[in-house]
């Protein structure tokens, strides 16, 4: 495998934001006359005034909790919560059960890539909180083939099989359980800046079954029969507006920092932190820690760290210091490379061929226009709390 070096392939003169650490590895980034990027300006103008770092939202939060409890009277569950073992969903579960007294239906997807540390963290949380964990184990032969199919595309965003499975399962449970609230762990505090859309060129929206089915049709070598799909109409319209299921992001109504989340979970559950966000999953750790930086020149830590910088949890200099080193050491990258190839039942030579192949130029069917329209509408209504440019 190649040496662990962050690839550089800027299409315009290099520039980095004077406020955060986003740079021209995002081909669409723009800067104002002071060298501040559009994301920092949008955060200051659109997000921070209303969010106010979680302060002043006590009544909104209590109204949500009361509505959830009222809807769940006489029922086994009053909300749905997906638990990955990552920081955000774990903290969400802690607050939902211990602080707010809710009765969540807690589910987890086992797509075959779980790391032992994540499974241990999940067990610690669910055992101590006394909640039943509903685990959906995906068919490994199909998941393996789907993951290989995405490698064969030459695309950058290769988490689609796992991510879509999660969304599909939420949609399925929304229809089956009769529960009217979904708790989403997304929060402005640690995730306000999304991965740049320019990094996702060629990929369709994660929840778009049309896109997934087209990739499968073109690149899978076995039939995919057991996997569950959803689509934009069902996820964005039918479930919320016809069935009346609301997706809530209550962490945005709570004052906390990333450090406080970690300390709470460590103290209450002996939670073991991961070295980087999303590193609770083997394939995601491999893709974000090695594949994307070395193949595409995109370091996801820029968005993650910039979220902490603009929200005042880290200085820009501290973020830059972290970025001086690659996400993974060369030794750890080699170990992961070997492990992923073995898991996929291919040779390391074949996996490296995917790493060195030309970037994807295929066009895939998708409902991207529908998703983009939804995001624009949500922004106009003040419902979209993430900077997605």
PDB file of N, CA, C and O in Angstrom, residues 173-214:
ATOM      1  N   UNK A 173     -39.142   1.176  11.050  1.00  0.00           N
ATOM      2  CA  UNK A 173     -39.652   1.230  12.420  1.00  0.00           C
ATOM      3  C   UNK A 173     -40.707   2.330  12.579  1.00  0.00           C
ATOM      4  O   UNK A 173     -41.662   2.179  13.338  1.00  0.00           O
ATOM      5  N   UNK A 174     -40.518   3.444  11.872  1.00  0.00           N
ATOM      6  CA  UNK A 174     -41.498   4.527  11.937  1.00  0.00           C
ATOM      7  C   UNK A 174     -42.871   4.049  11.497  1.00  0.00           C
ATOM      8  O   UNK A 174     -43.892   4.463  12.051  1.00  0.00           O
ATOM      9  N   UNK A 175     -42.881   3.174  10.504  1.00  0.00           N
ATOM     10  CA  UNK A 175     -44.147   2.660   9.975  1.00  0.00           C
ATOM     11  C   UNK A 175     -44.712   1.537  10.842  1.00  0.00           C
ATOM     12  O   UNK A 175     -45.931   1.399  10.976  1.00  0.00           O
ATOM     13  N   UNK A 176     -43.845   0.731  11.449  1.00  0.00           N
ATOM     14  CA  UNK A 176     -44.286  -0.468  12.165  1.00  0.00           C
ATOM     15  C   UNK A 176     -44.684  -0.229  13.620  1.00  0.00           C
ATOM     16  O   UNK A 176     -45.603  -0.871  14.134  1.00  0.00           O
ATOM     17  N   UNK A 177     -43.995   0.684  14.301  1.00  0.00           N
ATOM     18  CA  UNK A 177     -44.158   0.805  15.749  1.00  0.00           C
ATOM     19  C   UNK A 177     -45.288   1.720  16.185  1.00  0.00           C
ATOM     20  O   UNK A 177     -45.727   1.656  17.334  1.00  0.00           O
ATOM     21  N   UNK A 178     -45.723   2.601  15.305  1.00  0.00           N
ATOM     22  CA  UNK A 178     -46.752   3.547  15.703  1.00  0.00           C
ATOM     23  C   UNK A 178     -46.235   4.622  16.646  1.00  0.00           C
ATOM     24  O   UNK A 178     -47.005   5.273  17.359  1.00  0.00           O
ATOM     25  N   UNK A 179     -44.917   4.807  16.672  1.00  0.00           N
ATOM     26  CA  UNK A 179     -44.283   5.836  17.508  1.00  0.00           C
ATOM     27  C   UNK A 179     -44.137   7.104  16.684  1.00  0.00           C
ATOM     28  O   UNK A 179     -43.736   7.046  15.515  1.00  0.00           O
ATOM     29  N   UNK A 180     -44.447   8.252  17.279  1.00  0.00           N
ATOM     30  CA  UNK A 180     -44.528   9.489  16.508  1.00  0.00           C
ATOM     31  C   UNK A 180     -43.287  10.373  16.594  1.00  0.00           C
ATOM     32  O   UNK A 180     -43.258  11.462  16.002  1.00  0.00           O
ATOM     33  N   UNK A 181     -42.247   9.923  17.309  1.00  0.00           N
ATOM     34  CA  UNK A 181     -41.068  10.763  17.444  1.00  0.00           C
ATOM     35  C   UNK A 181     -39.784   9.956  17.250  1.00  0.00           C
ATOM     36  O   UNK A 181     -39.643   8.853  17.781  1.00  0.00           O
ATOM     37  N   UNK A 182     -38.875  10.526  16.474  1.00  0.00           N
ATOM     38  CA  UNK A 182     -37.537   9.964  16.284  1.00  0.00           C
ATOM     39  C   UNK A 182     -36.545  10.947  16.883  1.00  0.00           C
ATOM     40  O   UNK A 182     -36.589  12.148  16.589  1.00  0.00           O
ATOM     41  N   UNK A 183     -35.657  10.460  17.730  1.00  0.00           N
ATOM     42  CA  UNK A 183     -34.624  11.310  18.311  1.00  0.00           C
ATOM     43  C   UNK A 183     -33.352  11.181  17.485  1.00  0.00           C
ATOM     44  O   UNK A 183     -32.791  10.090  17.356  1.00  0.00           O
ATOM     45  N   UNK A 184     -32.910  12.280  16.911  1.00  0.00           N
ATOM     46  CA  UNK A 184     -31.723  12.319  16.066  1.00  0.00           C
ATOM     47  C   UNK A 184     -30.601  12.996  16.855  1.00  0.00           C
ATOM     48  O   UNK A 184     -30.793  14.071  17.427  1.00  0.00           O
ATOM     49  N   UNK A 185     -29.440  12.370  16.898  1.00  0.00           N
ATOM     50  CA  UNK A 185     -28.329  12.888  17.692  1.00  0.00           C
ATOM     51  C   UNK A 185     -27.555  14.022  17.053  1.00  0.00           C
ATOM     52  O   UNK A 185     -26.594  14.523  17.648  1.00  0.00           O
ATOM     53  N   UNK A 186     -27.959  14.437  15.844  1.00  0.00           N
ATOM     54  CA  UNK A 186     -27.248  15.561  15.225  1.00  0.00           C
ATOM     55  C   UNK A 186     -27.272  16.777  16.145  1.00  0.00           C
ATOM     56  O   UNK A 186     -28.292  17.084  16.761  1.00  0.00           O
ATOM     57  N   UNK A 187     -26.141  17.481  16.199  1.00  0.00           N
ATOM     58  CA  UNK A 187     -26.091  18.688  17.022  1.00  0.00           C
ATOM     59  C   UNK A 187     -25.158  19.730  16.435  1.00  0.00           C
ATOM     60  O   UNK A 187     -24.125  19.410  15.841  1.00  0.00           O
ATOM     61  N   UNK A 188     -25.544  20.977  16.586  1.00  0.00           N
ATOM     62  CA  UNK A 188     -24.754  22.104  16.097  1.00  0.00           C
ATOM     63  C   UNK A 188     -23.397  22.137  16.778  1.00  0.00           C
ATOM     64  O   UNK A 188     -22.375  22.461  16.167  1.00  0.00           O
ATOM     65  N   UNK A 189     -23.374  21.776  18.049  1.00  0.00           N
ATOM     66  CA  UNK A 189     -22.164  21.892  18.865  1.00  0.00           C
ATOM     67  C   UNK A 189     -20.948  21.215  18.237  1.00  0.00           C
ATOM     68  O   UNK A 189     -19.858  21.770  18.236  1.00  0.00           O
ATOM     69  N   UNK A 190     -21.127  20.011  17.686  1.00  0.00           N
ATOM     70  CA  UNK A 190     -19.979  19.275  17.138  1.00  0.00           C
ATOM     71  C   UNK A 190     -20.069  18.992  15.648  1.00  0.00           C
ATOM     72  O   UNK A 190     -19.120  18.469  15.070  1.00  0.00           O
ATOM     73  N   UNK A 191     -21.223  19.354  15.011  1.00  0.00           N
ATOM     74  CA  UNK A 191     -21.421  18.940  13.622  1.00  0.00           C
ATOM     75  C   UNK A 191     -21.957  20.043  12.723  1.00  0.00           C
ATOM     76  O   UNK A 191     -22.508  19.747  11.655  1.00  0.00           O
ATOM     77  N   UNK A 192     -21.801  21.296  13.110  1.00  0.00           N
ATOM     78  CA  UNK A 192     -22.435  22.372  12.348  1.00  0.00           C
ATOM     79  C   UNK A 192     -21.932  22.445  10.912  1.00  0.00           C
ATOM     80  O   UNK A 192     -22.667  22.767   9.983  1.00  0.00           O
ATOM     81  N   UNK A 193     -20.678  22.113  10.691  1.00  0.00           N
ATOM     82  CA  UNK A 193     -20.121  22.173   9.335  1.00  0.00           C
ATOM     83  C   UNK A 193     -20.101  20.767   8.736  1.00  0.00           C
ATOM     84  O   UNK A 193     -19.397  19.882   9.208  1.00  0.00           O
ATOM     85  N   UNK A 194     -20.898  20.587   7.702  1.00  0.00           N
ATOM     86  CA  UNK A 194     -20.996  19.285   7.036  1.00  0.00           C
ATOM     87  C   UNK A 194     -19.818  19.088   6.085  1.00  0.00           C
ATOM     88  O   UNK A 194     -19.121  20.045   5.717  1.00  0.00           O
ATOM     89  N   UNK A 195     -19.614  17.840   5.672  1.00  0.00           N
ATOM     90  CA  UNK A 195     -18.596  17.583   4.651  1.00  0.00           C
ATOM     91  C   UNK A 195     -18.977  18.351   3.391  1.00  0.00           C
ATOM     92  O   UNK A 195     -20.141  18.359   2.997  1.00  0.00           O
ATOM     93  N   UNK A 196     -18.018  19.003   2.735  1.00  0.00           N
ATOM     94  CA  UNK A 196     -18.330  19.772   1.527  1.00  0.00           C
ATOM     95  C   UNK A 196     -18.983  18.920   0.449  1.00  0.00           C
ATOM     96  O   UNK A 196     -18.585  17.768   0.218  1.00  0.00           O
ATOM     97  N   UNK A 197     -19.975  19.482  -0.215  1.00  0.00           N
ATOM     98  CA  UNK A 197     -20.652  18.739  -1.282  1.00  0.00           C
ATOM     99  C   UNK A 197     -19.717  18.442  -2.445  1.00  0.00           C
ATOM    100  O   UNK A 197     -19.920  17.486  -3.187  1.00  0.00           O
ATOM    101  N   UNK A 198     -18.661  19.248  -2.603  1.00  0.00           N
ATOM    102  CA  UNK A 198     -17.714  18.989  -3.694  1.00  0.00           C
ATOM    103  C   UNK A 198     -16.936  17.694  -3.472  1.00  0.00           C
ATOM    104  O   UNK A 198     -16.356  17.143  -4.401  1.00  0.00           O
ATOM    105  N   UNK A 199     -16.907  17.202  -2.240  1.00  0.00           N
ATOM    106  CA  UNK A 199     -16.252  15.933  -1.946  1.00  0.00           C
ATOM    107  C   UNK A 199     -17.139  14.753  -2.329  1.00  0.00           C
ATOM    108  O   UNK A 199     -16.680  13.616  -2.305  1.00  0.00           O
ATOM    109  N   UNK A 200     -18.390  15.018  -2.596  1.00  0.00           N
ATOM    110  CA  UNK A 200     -19.351  13.944  -2.830  1.00  0.00           C
ATOM    111  C   UNK A 200     -19.766  13.832  -4.289  1.00  0.00           C
ATOM    112  O   UNK A 200     -20.785  13.208  -4.606  1.00  0.00           O
ATOM    113  N   UNK A 201     -19.013  14.439  -5.181  1.00  0.00           N
ATOM    114  CA  UNK A 201     -19.399  14.461  -6.592  1.00  0.00           C
ATOM    115  C   UNK A 201     -19.612  13.044  -7.130  1.00  0.00           C
ATOM    116  O   UNK A 201     -18.788  12.169  -6.950  1.00  0.00           O
ATOM    117  N   UNK A 202     -20.736  12.893  -7.821  1.00  0.00           N
ATOM    118  CA  UNK A 202     -21.068  11.601  -8.404  1.00  0.00           C
ATOM    119  C   UNK A 202     -21.927  10.733  -7.512  1.00  0.00           C
ATOM    120  O   UNK A 202     -22.622   9.840  -7.981  1.00  0.00           O
ATOM    121  N   UNK A 203     -21.871  10.987  -6.197  1.00  0.00           N
ATOM    122  CA  UNK A 203     -22.669  10.202  -5.252  1.00  0.00           C
ATOM    123  C   UNK A 203     -24.059  10.805  -5.132  1.00  0.00           C
ATOM    124  O   UNK A 203     -24.228  12.021  -5.191  1.00  0.00           O
ATOM    125  N   UNK A 204     -25.040   9.960  -4.919  1.00  0.00           N
ATOM    126  CA  UNK A 204     -26.388  10.435  -4.666  1.00  0.00           C
ATOM    127  C   UNK A 204     -26.612  10.621  -3.184  1.00  0.00           C
ATOM    128  O   UNK A 204     -25.765  10.250  -2.359  1.00  0.00           O
ATOM    129  N   UNK A 205     -27.762  11.188  -2.794  1.00  0.00           N
ATOM    130  CA  UNK A 205     -28.083  11.346  -1.375  1.00  0.00           C
ATOM    131  C   UNK A 205     -28.107   9.997  -0.667  1.00  0.00           C
ATOM    132  O   UNK A 205     -28.540   8.987  -1.238  1.00  0.00           O
ATOM    133  N   UNK A 206     -27.654   9.972   0.571  1.00  0.00           N
ATOM    134  CA  UNK A 206     -27.556   8.722   1.319  1.00  0.00           C
ATOM    135  C   UNK A 206     -28.889   7.986   1.426  1.00  0.00           C
ATOM    136  O   UNK A 206     -28.940   6.764   1.356  1.00  0.00           O
ATOM    137  N   UNK A 207     -29.968   8.744   1.580  1.00  0.00           N
ATOM    138  CA  UNK A 207     -31.266   8.109   1.751  1.00  0.00           C
ATOM    139  C   UNK A 207     -31.990   7.796   0.456  1.00  0.00           C
ATOM    140  O   UNK A 207     -33.172   7.437   0.481  1.00  0.00           O
ATOM    141  N   UNK A 208     -31.310   7.923  -0.659  1.00  0.00           N
ATOM    142  CA  UNK A 208     -31.941   7.802  -1.972  1.00  0.00           C
ATOM    143  C   UNK A 208     -31.815   6.390  -2.521  1.00  0.00           C
ATOM    144  O   UNK A 208     -30.775   5.981  -3.045  1.00  0.00           O
ATOM    145  N   UNK A 209     -32.895   5.614  -2.422  1.00  0.00           N
ATOM    146  CA  UNK A 209     -32.879   4.249  -2.928  1.00  0.00           C
ATOM    147  C   UNK A 209     -32.694   4.169  -4.430  1.00  0.00           C
ATOM    148  O   UNK A 209     -32.138   3.192  -4.939  1.00  0.00           O
ATOM    149  N   UNK A 210     -33.128   5.200  -5.145  1.00  0.00           N
ATOM    150  CA  UNK A 210     -32.945   5.221  -6.602  1.00  0.00           C
ATOM    151  C   UNK A 210     -31.470   5.179  -6.951  1.00  0.00           C
ATOM    152  O   UNK A 210     -31.034   4.430  -7.844  1.00  0.00           O
ATOM    153  N   UNK A 211     -30.676   5.966  -6.238  1.00  0.00           N
ATOM    154  CA  UNK A 211     -29.230   6.002  -6.449  1.00  0.00           C
ATOM    155  C   UNK A 211     -28.586   4.663  -6.098  1.00  0.00           C
ATOM    156  O   UNK A 211     -27.803   4.099  -6.879  1.00  0.00           O
ATOM    157  N   UNK A 212     -28.944   4.115  -4.926  1.00  0.00           N
ATOM    158  CA  UNK A 212     -28.347   2.850  -4.516  1.00  0.00           C
ATOM    159  C   UNK A 212     -28.652   1.732  -5.507  1.00  0.00           C
ATOM    160  O   UNK A 212     -27.771   0.947  -5.871  1.00  0.00           O
ATOM    161  N   UNK A 213     -29.891   1.674  -5.948  1.00  0.00           N
ATOM    162  CA  UNK A 213     -30.280   0.592  -6.857  1.00  0.00           C
ATOM    163  C   UNK A 213     -29.561   0.699  -8.196  1.00  0.00           C
ATOM    164  O   UNK A 213     -29.253  -0.324  -8.822  1.00  0.00           O
ATOM    165  N   UNK A 214     -29.253   1.919  -8.634  1.00  0.00           N
ATOM    166  CA  UNK A 214     -28.549   2.076  -9.906  1.00  0.00           C
ATOM    167  C   UNK A 214     -27.098   1.625  -9.784  1.00  0.00           C
ATOM    168  O   UNK A 214     -26.553   0.979 -10.683  1.00  0.00           O
TER     169      UNK A 214
END
